[in-house]
Amino acid sequence: MLKLTSGMYEKCSSDKVPQKLIMHLNCAVHYIIEGEGWFNGKKLGKGDGFVTRKNDLVNYYPDRENPWTYVWFRLEGEDTEELYIKSGIPQKSEAFIVHDVERIEKIALALFGYNKPYEPKNAVESEAIAKMMLALNCVDSEGEKDYAQKAKEFIDGNFHKKITVEDVALHVNVERKYLRVLFVKKYGISTMDYIMRKRLDRAKELLSQTSVPVSAVALSVGYDDALGFSRIFKKHVGLSPKDYREKF
């Protein structure tokens, strides 16, 4: 059972001691409401969040000029992987995107209070609040469509380059695993498989309609290594690029 053990809506002072520690709890999630700070050498601000995980060495502290205010809560127990993925919250110690800062701030203030530690009264409340605090970062159905559509448009215009799933997720500003869930829900195929399909379809066109070398075909669909491209092509199409050209 996943449970929330404590939480707080906390406004940090500029002189707060940097936190550099190994977390002994399963997970601590931070939603940044305003201001700025540093997490593992990366500067974060409003609309960002970060996770610290058990046994991970992390370093985070507020910016001196514009110290951050964040909502944090600690979780223990078994992880609900599906809920983490749908909320866009990583299952390792790293930063992520917060989708509705104003709504999270409003609910957290009502629930936790201001700079006051919150502890659930019983196990039922602990489990319910844990799920709610994760679910707050889920996007609505229209937002899901927007993320998936923007990802598809980006892939359609850039599949011939050396883009990765991480590049696509960064472009649409959403966590990679979460984007995969949204993309499959809308298009019935994963982000990675869609990139692959676009590349192979274009390669088939070039092989059947032109006489350019296989190496040039590979470059045209995002592969520097012609041999590697040939292996991938044969694996998914069933024929080598040379055999495909001869047949079609």
PDB file of C-alpha atoms in Angstrom:
ATOM      1  CA  MET A   1       0.000   0.000   0.000  1.00  0.00           C
ATOM      2  CA  LEU A   2       1.315   3.421  -0.961  1.00  0.00           C
ATOM      3  CA  LYS A   3       0.926   5.959   1.834  1.00  0.00           C
ATOM      4  CA  LEU A   4       1.811   9.582   2.519  1.00  0.00           C
ATOM      5  CA  THR A   5       3.695   9.967   5.803  1.00  0.00           C
ATOM      6  CA  SER A   6       4.111  13.755   5.882  1.00  0.00           C
ATOM      7  CA  GLY A   7       3.943  16.867   3.733  1.00  0.00           C
ATOM      8  CA  MET A   8       4.275  20.642   3.778  1.00  0.00           C
ATOM      9  CA  TYR A   9       3.664  23.806   1.756  1.00  0.00           C
ATOM     10  CA  GLU A  10       7.053  25.351   2.465  1.00  0.00           C
ATOM     11  CA  LYS A  11       8.525  28.760   1.645  1.00  0.00           C
ATOM     12  CA  CYS A  12      12.291  28.322   1.866  1.00  0.00           C
ATOM     13  CA  SER A  13      14.656  31.034   3.085  1.00  0.00           C
ATOM     14  CA  SER A  14      17.634  32.021   0.949  1.00  0.00           C
ATOM     15  CA  ASP A  15      20.047  30.743   3.594  1.00  0.00           C
ATOM     16  CA  LYS A  16      18.497  27.287   3.941  1.00  0.00           C
ATOM     17  CA  VAL A  17      21.230  24.677   4.249  1.00  0.00           C
ATOM     18  CA  PRO A  18      21.748  22.653   1.038  1.00  0.00           C
ATOM     19  CA  GLN A  19      20.289  19.175   1.333  1.00  0.00           C
ATOM     20  CA  LYS A  20      22.833  16.567   0.364  1.00  0.00           C
ATOM     21  CA  LEU A  21      21.765  13.178   1.586  1.00  0.00           C
ATOM     22  CA  ILE A  22      20.685   9.667   0.876  1.00  0.00           C
ATOM     23  CA  MET A  23      16.921   9.414   1.242  1.00  0.00           C
ATOM     24  CA  HIS A  24      15.856   6.583   3.530  1.00  0.00           C
ATOM     25  CA  LEU A  25      12.166   6.905   2.630  1.00  0.00           C
ATOM     26  CA  ASN A  26      10.818   5.366  -0.536  1.00  0.00           C
ATOM     27  CA  CYS A  27      10.148   8.691  -2.217  1.00  0.00           C
ATOM     28  CA  ALA A  28       9.790  12.445  -1.662  1.00  0.00           C
ATOM     29  CA  VAL A  29       8.051  14.552  -4.321  1.00  0.00           C
ATOM     30  CA  HIS A  30       8.434  18.339  -4.640  1.00  0.00           C
ATOM     31  CA  TYR A  31       6.147  20.618  -6.688  1.00  0.00           C
ATOM     32  CA  ILE A  32       7.761  24.069  -7.126  1.00  0.00           C
ATOM     33  CA  ILE A  33       5.114  26.783  -6.724  1.00  0.00           C
ATOM     34  CA  GLU A  34       7.290  29.873  -7.177  1.00  0.00           C
ATOM     35  CA  GLY A  35      10.890  31.045  -6.983  1.00  0.00           C
ATOM     36  CA  GLU A  36      13.973  29.116  -8.053  1.00  0.00           C
ATOM     37  CA  GLY A  37      16.493  26.625  -6.757  1.00  0.00           C
ATOM     38  CA  TRP A  38      18.978  23.942  -7.705  1.00  0.00           C
ATOM     39  CA  PHE A  39      18.533  20.191  -7.902  1.00  0.00           C
ATOM     40  CA  ASN A  40      21.580  18.039  -8.689  1.00  0.00           C
ATOM     41  CA  GLY A  41      23.231  20.951 -10.502  1.00  0.00           C
ATOM     42  CA  LYS A  42      20.151  21.885 -12.558  1.00  0.00           C
ATOM     43  CA  LYS A  43      18.295  25.155 -11.984  1.00  0.00           C
ATOM     44  CA  LEU A  44      14.540  24.702 -11.536  1.00  0.00           C
ATOM     45  CA  GLY A  45      11.673  27.145 -11.095  1.00  0.00           C
ATOM     46  CA  LYS A  46       7.898  27.505 -11.074  1.00  0.00           C
ATOM     47  CA  GLY A  47       6.297  24.703 -13.056  1.00  0.00           C
ATOM     48  CA  ASP A  48       9.110  22.263 -12.327  1.00  0.00           C
ATOM     49  CA  GLY A  49       9.258  19.472  -9.796  1.00  0.00           C
ATOM     50  CA  PHE A  50      11.770  16.926  -8.582  1.00  0.00           C
ATOM     51  CA  VAL A  51      11.814  13.543  -6.899  1.00  0.00           C
ATOM     52  CA  THR A  52      14.254  12.099  -4.392  1.00  0.00           C
ATOM     53  CA  ARG A  53      14.352   8.317  -4.129  1.00  0.00           C
ATOM     54  CA  LYS A  54      15.557   5.864  -1.513  1.00  0.00           C
ATOM     55  CA  ASN A  55      19.346   5.326  -1.533  1.00  0.00           C
ATOM     56  CA  ASP A  56      19.920   8.041  -4.163  1.00  0.00           C
ATOM     57  CA  LEU A  57      22.453  10.762  -3.360  1.00  0.00           C
ATOM     58  CA  VAL A  58      20.831  14.125  -4.123  1.00  0.00           C
ATOM     59  CA  ASN A  59      21.751  17.783  -3.683  1.00  0.00           C
ATOM     60  CA  TYR A  60      19.145  20.555  -3.669  1.00  0.00           C
ATOM     61  CA  TYR A  61      18.851  24.069  -2.248  1.00  0.00           C
ATOM     62  CA  PRO A  62      16.999  27.369  -2.914  1.00  0.00           C
ATOM     63  CA  ASP A  63      18.378  30.183  -5.046  1.00  0.00           C
ATOM     64  CA  ARG A  64      19.793  32.988  -2.884  1.00  0.00           C
ATOM     65  CA  GLU A  65      18.166  35.819  -4.834  1.00  0.00           C
ATOM     66  CA  ASN A  66      14.809  34.172  -5.508  1.00  0.00           C
ATOM     67  CA  PRO A  67      14.366  31.213  -3.118  1.00  0.00           C
ATOM     68  CA  TRP A  68      11.741  28.691  -4.078  1.00  0.00           C
ATOM     69  CA  THR A  69       8.476  27.796  -2.448  1.00  0.00           C
ATOM     70  CA  TYR A  70       7.416  24.209  -2.944  1.00  0.00           C
ATOM     71  CA  VAL A  71       4.932  21.599  -1.869  1.00  0.00           C
ATOM     72  CA  TRP A  72       6.659  18.439  -0.721  1.00  0.00           C
ATOM     73  CA  PHE A  73       5.332  15.127   0.495  1.00  0.00           C
ATOM     74  CA  ARG A  74       6.953  11.862   1.492  1.00  0.00           C
ATOM     75  CA  LEU A  75       5.688   8.489   0.374  1.00  0.00           C
ATOM     76  CA  GLU A  76       6.288   4.990   1.683  1.00  0.00           C
ATOM     77  CA  GLY A  77       5.104   1.554   0.679  1.00  0.00           C
ATOM     78  CA  GLU A  78       4.646  -0.129  -2.679  1.00  0.00           C
ATOM     79  CA  ASP A  79       4.800   2.094  -5.745  1.00  0.00           C
ATOM     80  CA  THR A  80       1.798   2.237  -8.014  1.00  0.00           C
ATOM     81  CA  GLU A  81       3.758   2.363 -11.268  1.00  0.00           C
ATOM     82  CA  GLU A  82       0.729   3.203 -13.427  1.00  0.00           C
ATOM     83  CA  LEU A  83      -0.155   6.186 -11.242  1.00  0.00           C
ATOM     84  CA  TYR A  84       3.418   7.495 -11.328  1.00  0.00           C
ATOM     85  CA  ILE A  85       3.516   7.200 -15.119  1.00  0.00           C
ATOM     86  CA  LYS A  86       0.121   8.854 -15.631  1.00  0.00           C
ATOM     87  CA  SER A  87       1.093  11.715 -13.331  1.00  0.00           C
ATOM     88  CA  GLY A  88       4.369  12.229 -15.182  1.00  0.00           C
ATOM     89  CA  ILE A  89       6.379  11.787 -11.994  1.00  0.00           C
ATOM     90  CA  PRO A  90       9.659   9.867 -12.469  1.00  0.00           C
ATOM     91  CA  GLN A  91      10.384   6.689 -10.565  1.00  0.00           C
ATOM     92  CA  LYS A  92      13.946   7.807  -9.960  1.00  0.00           C
ATOM     93  CA  SER A  93      15.621  10.904  -8.528  1.00  0.00           C
ATOM     94  CA  GLU A  94      15.215  13.523 -11.247  1.00  0.00           C
ATOM     95  CA  ALA A  95      13.267  16.626 -12.299  1.00  0.00           C
ATOM     96  CA  PHE A  96       9.888  16.626 -14.035  1.00  0.00           C
ATOM     97  CA  ILE A  97       7.189  18.972 -15.346  1.00  0.00           C
ATOM     98  CA  VAL A  98       4.359  20.211 -13.091  1.00  0.00           C
ATOM     99  CA  HIS A  99       1.207  20.612 -15.182  1.00  0.00           C
ATOM    100  CA  ASP A 100      -1.111  22.823 -13.081  1.00  0.00           C
ATOM    101  CA  VAL A 101       0.818  24.767 -10.465  1.00  0.00           C
ATOM    102  CA  GLU A 102      -2.065  27.026  -9.423  1.00  0.00           C
ATOM    103  CA  ARG A 103      -4.418  24.133  -8.727  1.00  0.00           C
ATOM    104  CA  ILE A 104      -1.776  22.200  -6.807  1.00  0.00           C
ATOM    105  CA  GLU A 105      -0.981  25.299  -4.733  1.00  0.00           C
ATOM    106  CA  LYS A 106      -4.646  25.862  -3.857  1.00  0.00           C
ATOM    107  CA  ILE A 107      -5.241  22.266  -2.774  1.00  0.00           C
ATOM    108  CA  ALA A 108      -1.938  21.939  -0.927  1.00  0.00           C
ATOM    109  CA  LEU A 109      -2.581  25.105   1.066  1.00  0.00           C
ATOM    110  CA  ALA A 110      -6.015  23.848   2.074  1.00  0.00           C
ATOM    111  CA  LEU A 111      -4.651  20.438   2.990  1.00  0.00           C
ATOM    112  CA  PHE A 112      -1.225  21.110   4.484  1.00  0.00           C
ATOM    113  CA  GLY A 113      -1.427  24.707   5.642  1.00  0.00           C
ATOM    114  CA  TYR A 114       1.460  27.173   5.310  1.00  0.00           C
ATOM    115  CA  ASN A 115       4.878  26.086   6.642  1.00  0.00           C
ATOM    116  CA  LYS A 116       3.164  23.563   8.889  1.00  0.00           C
ATOM    117  CA  PRO A 117       4.076  19.860   8.823  1.00  0.00           C
ATOM    118  CA  TYR A 118       1.128  17.651   7.907  1.00  0.00           C
ATOM    119  CA  GLU A 119       0.679  14.074   9.075  1.00  0.00           C
ATOM    120  CA  PRO A 120      -2.338  11.884   8.189  1.00  0.00           C
ATOM    121  CA  LYS A 121      -4.563  10.756  11.054  1.00  0.00           C
ATOM    122  CA  ASN A 122      -4.959   7.158   9.938  1.00  0.00           C
ATOM    123  CA  ALA A 123      -3.971   4.631   7.280  1.00  0.00           C
ATOM    124  CA  VAL A 124      -7.044   5.249   5.117  1.00  0.00           C
ATOM    125  CA  GLU A 125      -6.348   8.982   4.975  1.00  0.00           C
ATOM    126  CA  SER A 126      -2.660   8.335   4.347  1.00  0.00           C
ATOM    127  CA  GLU A 127      -3.380   6.158   1.306  1.00  0.00           C
ATOM    128  CA  ALA A 128      -6.022   8.499  -0.101  1.00  0.00           C
ATOM    129  CA  ILE A 129      -3.854  11.627   0.212  1.00  0.00           C
ATOM    130  CA  ALA A 130      -0.861   9.844  -1.351  1.00  0.00           C
ATOM    131  CA  LYS A 131      -2.861   8.965  -4.460  1.00  0.00           C
ATOM    132  CA  MET A 132      -4.459  12.403  -4.619  1.00  0.00           C
ATOM    133  CA  MET A 133      -1.146  14.265  -4.446  1.00  0.00           C
ATOM    134  CA  LEU A 134       0.221  12.195  -7.330  1.00  0.00           C
ATOM    135  CA  ALA A 135      -3.007  12.470  -9.319  1.00  0.00           C
ATOM    136  CA  LEU A 136      -2.913  16.278  -9.077  1.00  0.00           C
ATOM    137  CA  ASN A 137      -0.170  16.262 -11.699  1.00  0.00           C
ATOM    138  CA  CYS A 138      -2.210  14.293 -14.241  1.00  0.00           C
ATOM    139  CA  VAL A 139      -3.435  16.329 -17.208  1.00  0.00           C
ATOM    140  CA  ASP A 140      -7.043  16.406 -18.420  1.00  0.00           C
ATOM    141  CA  SER A 141      -8.256  14.615 -21.552  1.00  0.00           C
ATOM    142  CA  GLU A 142      -7.784  17.688 -23.763  1.00  0.00           C
ATOM    143  CA  GLY A 143      -4.240  18.098 -22.481  1.00  0.00           C
ATOM    144  CA  GLU A 144      -3.555  14.436 -23.231  1.00  0.00           C
ATOM    145  CA  LYS A 145      -4.640  14.946 -26.833  1.00  0.00           C
ATOM    146  CA  ASP A 146      -2.489  18.058 -27.156  1.00  0.00           C
ATOM    147  CA  TYR A 147       0.659  16.337 -25.911  1.00  0.00           C
ATOM    148  CA  ALA A 148       0.162  13.326 -28.179  1.00  0.00           C
ATOM    149  CA  GLN A 149      -0.680  15.444 -31.208  1.00  0.00           C
ATOM    150  CA  LYS A 150       2.263  17.782 -30.691  1.00  0.00           C
ATOM    151  CA  ALA A 151       4.550  14.776 -30.345  1.00  0.00           C
ATOM    152  CA  LYS A 152       3.230  13.276 -33.583  1.00  0.00           C
ATOM    153  CA  GLU A 153       3.663  16.571 -35.443  1.00  0.00           C
ATOM    154  CA  PHE A 154       7.230  16.887 -34.168  1.00  0.00           C
ATOM    155  CA  ILE A 155       8.065  13.327 -35.252  1.00  0.00           C
ATOM    156  CA  ASP A 156       6.453  13.835 -38.670  1.00  0.00           C
ATOM    157  CA  GLY A 157       8.671  16.859 -39.278  1.00  0.00           C
ATOM    158  CA  ASN A 158      11.882  15.509 -37.795  1.00  0.00           C
ATOM    159  CA  PHE A 159      12.010  11.709 -38.107  1.00  0.00           C
ATOM    160  CA  HIS A 160      14.712  12.027 -40.769  1.00  0.00           C
ATOM    161  CA  LYS A 161      17.011  13.563 -38.148  1.00  0.00           C
ATOM    162  CA  LYS A 162      18.727  11.750 -35.286  1.00  0.00           C
ATOM    163  CA  ILE A 163      15.873  12.346 -32.850  1.00  0.00           C
ATOM    164  CA  THR A 164      15.152  10.124 -29.869  1.00  0.00           C
ATOM    165  CA  VAL A 165      12.089   9.560 -27.718  1.00  0.00           C
ATOM    166  CA  GLU A 166      13.739  11.818 -25.130  1.00  0.00           C
ATOM    167  CA  ASP A 167      13.984  14.600 -27.730  1.00  0.00           C
ATOM    168  CA  VAL A 168      10.273  14.280 -28.482  1.00  0.00           C
ATOM    169  CA  ALA A 169       9.340  14.338 -24.789  1.00  0.00           C
ATOM    170  CA  LEU A 170      11.532  17.394 -24.228  1.00  0.00           C
ATOM    171  CA  HIS A 171       9.914  19.178 -27.173  1.00  0.00           C
ATOM    172  CA  VAL A 172       6.377  18.711 -25.840  1.00  0.00           C
ATOM    173  CA  ASN A 173       7.510  19.284 -22.237  1.00  0.00           C
ATOM    174  CA  VAL A 174       6.285  16.045 -20.686  1.00  0.00           C
ATOM    175  CA  GLU A 175       7.942  13.050 -19.025  1.00  0.00           C
ATOM    176  CA  ARG A 176       8.995  10.316 -21.489  1.00  0.00           C
ATOM    177  CA  LYS A 177       7.048   7.401 -19.996  1.00  0.00           C
ATOM    178  CA  TYR A 178       3.974   9.556 -19.577  1.00  0.00           C
ATOM    179  CA  LEU A 179       4.173  10.621 -23.218  1.00  0.00           C
ATOM    180  CA  ARG A 180       4.288   6.981 -24.246  1.00  0.00           C
ATOM    181  CA  VAL A 181       1.050   6.317 -22.358  1.00  0.00           C
ATOM    182  CA  LEU A 182      -0.658   9.303 -23.996  1.00  0.00           C
ATOM    183  CA  PHE A 183       0.643   8.443 -27.466  1.00  0.00           C
ATOM    184  CA  VAL A 184      -0.494   4.820 -27.276  1.00  0.00           C
ATOM    185  CA  LYS A 185      -3.890   5.930 -25.993  1.00  0.00           C
ATOM    186  CA  LYS A 186      -4.419   8.286 -28.946  1.00  0.00           C
ATOM    187  CA  TYR A 187      -2.656   6.484 -31.813  1.00  0.00           C
ATOM    188  CA  GLY A 188      -2.418   2.856 -30.707  1.00  0.00           C
ATOM    189  CA  ILE A 189       1.368   2.765 -31.105  1.00  0.00           C
ATOM    190  CA  SER A 190       4.279   3.783 -28.888  1.00  0.00           C
ATOM    191  CA  THR A 191       6.314   6.921 -29.579  1.00  0.00           C
ATOM    192  CA  MET A 192       9.420   4.880 -30.372  1.00  0.00           C
ATOM    193  CA  ASP A 193       7.561   2.526 -32.718  1.00  0.00           C
ATOM    194  CA  TYR A 194       5.996   5.476 -34.536  1.00  0.00           C
ATOM    195  CA  ILE A 195       9.425   7.022 -35.159  1.00  0.00           C
ATOM    196  CA  MET A 196      10.617   3.666 -36.478  1.00  0.00           C
ATOM    197  CA  ARG A 197       7.587   3.261 -38.740  1.00  0.00           C
ATOM    198  CA  LYS A 198       8.025   6.746 -40.242  1.00  0.00           C
ATOM    199  CA  ARG A 199      11.690   6.042 -40.975  1.00  0.00           C
ATOM    200  CA  LEU A 200      11.055   2.639 -42.530  1.00  0.00           C
ATOM    201  CA  ASP A 201       8.167   3.897 -44.668  1.00  0.00           C
ATOM    202  CA  ARG A 202      10.341   6.688 -46.037  1.00  0.00           C
ATOM    203  CA  ALA A 203      13.229   4.261 -46.607  1.00  0.00           C
ATOM    204  CA  LYS A 204      10.917   1.977 -48.596  1.00  0.00           C
ATOM    205  CA  GLU A 205       9.911   4.905 -50.807  1.00  0.00           C
ATOM    206  CA  LEU A 206      13.515   5.875 -51.494  1.00  0.00           C
ATOM    207  CA  LEU A 207      14.576   2.286 -52.197  1.00  0.00           C
ATOM    208  CA  SER A 208      11.710   1.577 -54.575  1.00  0.00           C
ATOM    209  CA  GLN A 209      11.563   4.954 -56.352  1.00  0.00           C
ATOM    210  CA  THR A 210      15.205   6.079 -56.558  1.00  0.00           C
ATOM    211  CA  SER A 211      18.618   4.628 -57.226  1.00  0.00           C
ATOM    212  CA  VAL A 212      20.489   6.471 -54.471  1.00  0.00           C
ATOM    213  CA  PRO A 213      22.917   4.284 -52.474  1.00  0.00           C
ATOM    214  CA  VAL A 214      21.712   2.518 -49.363  1.00  0.00           C
ATOM    215  CA  SER A 215      24.100   4.654 -47.307  1.00  0.00           C
ATOM    216  CA  ALA A 216      22.331   7.789 -48.592  1.00  0.00           C
ATOM    217  CA  VAL A 217      18.958   6.263 -47.807  1.00  0.00           C
ATOM    218  CA  ALA A 218      20.150   5.568 -44.277  1.00  0.00           C
ATOM    219  CA  LEU A 219      21.267   9.178 -43.805  1.00  0.00           C
ATOM    220  CA  SER A 220      17.947  10.410 -45.176  1.00  0.00           C
ATOM    221  CA  VAL A 221      16.029   8.645 -42.439  1.00  0.00           C
ATOM    222  CA  GLY A 222      18.248   9.459 -39.477  1.00  0.00           C
ATOM    223  CA  TYR A 223      20.933   6.746 -39.480  1.00  0.00           C
ATOM    224  CA  ASP A 224      24.649   7.511 -39.766  1.00  0.00           C
ATOM    225  CA  ASP A 225      25.566   3.831 -39.920  1.00  0.00           C
ATOM    226  CA  ALA A 226      24.404   2.137 -43.148  1.00  0.00           C
ATOM    227  CA  LEU A 227      25.154  -1.310 -41.744  1.00  0.00           C
ATOM    228  CA  GLY A 228      23.109  -0.648 -38.634  1.00  0.00           C
ATOM    229  CA  PHE A 229      20.276   0.701 -40.771  1.00  0.00           C
ATOM    230  CA  SER A 230      20.369  -2.427 -42.940  1.00  0.00           C
ATOM    231  CA  ARG A 231      20.088  -4.672 -39.887  1.00  0.00           C
ATOM    232  CA  ILE A 232      17.113  -2.723 -38.543  1.00  0.00           C
ATOM    233  CA  PHE A 233      15.441  -2.642 -41.956  1.00  0.00           C
ATOM    234  CA  LYS A 234      15.757  -6.401 -42.432  1.00  0.00           C
ATOM    235  CA  LYS A 235      14.542  -7.104 -38.912  1.00  0.00           C
ATOM    236  CA  HIS A 236      11.332  -5.126 -39.385  1.00  0.00           C
ATOM    237  CA  VAL A 237      10.673  -5.520 -43.128  1.00  0.00           C
ATOM    238  CA  GLY A 238      11.938  -9.054 -43.665  1.00  0.00           C
ATOM    239  CA  LEU A 239      14.246  -8.110 -46.539  1.00  0.00           C
ATOM    240  CA  SER A 240      17.575  -6.329 -46.717  1.00  0.00           C
ATOM    241  CA  PRO A 241      17.469  -2.860 -48.323  1.00  0.00           C
ATOM    242  CA  LYS A 242      19.198  -4.310 -51.418  1.00  0.00           C
ATOM    243  CA  ASP A 243      16.716  -7.189 -51.739  1.00  0.00           C
ATOM    244  CA  TYR A 244      13.788  -4.826 -51.163  1.00  0.00           C
ATOM    245  CA  ARG A 245      14.970  -2.566 -53.966  1.00  0.00           C
ATOM    246  CA  GLU A 246      15.382  -5.499 -56.352  1.00  0.00           C
ATOM    247  CA  LYS A 247      11.930  -6.846 -55.520  1.00  0.00           C
ATOM    248  CA  PHE A 248      10.014  -3.564 -55.742  1.00  0.00           C
TER     249      PHE A 248
END
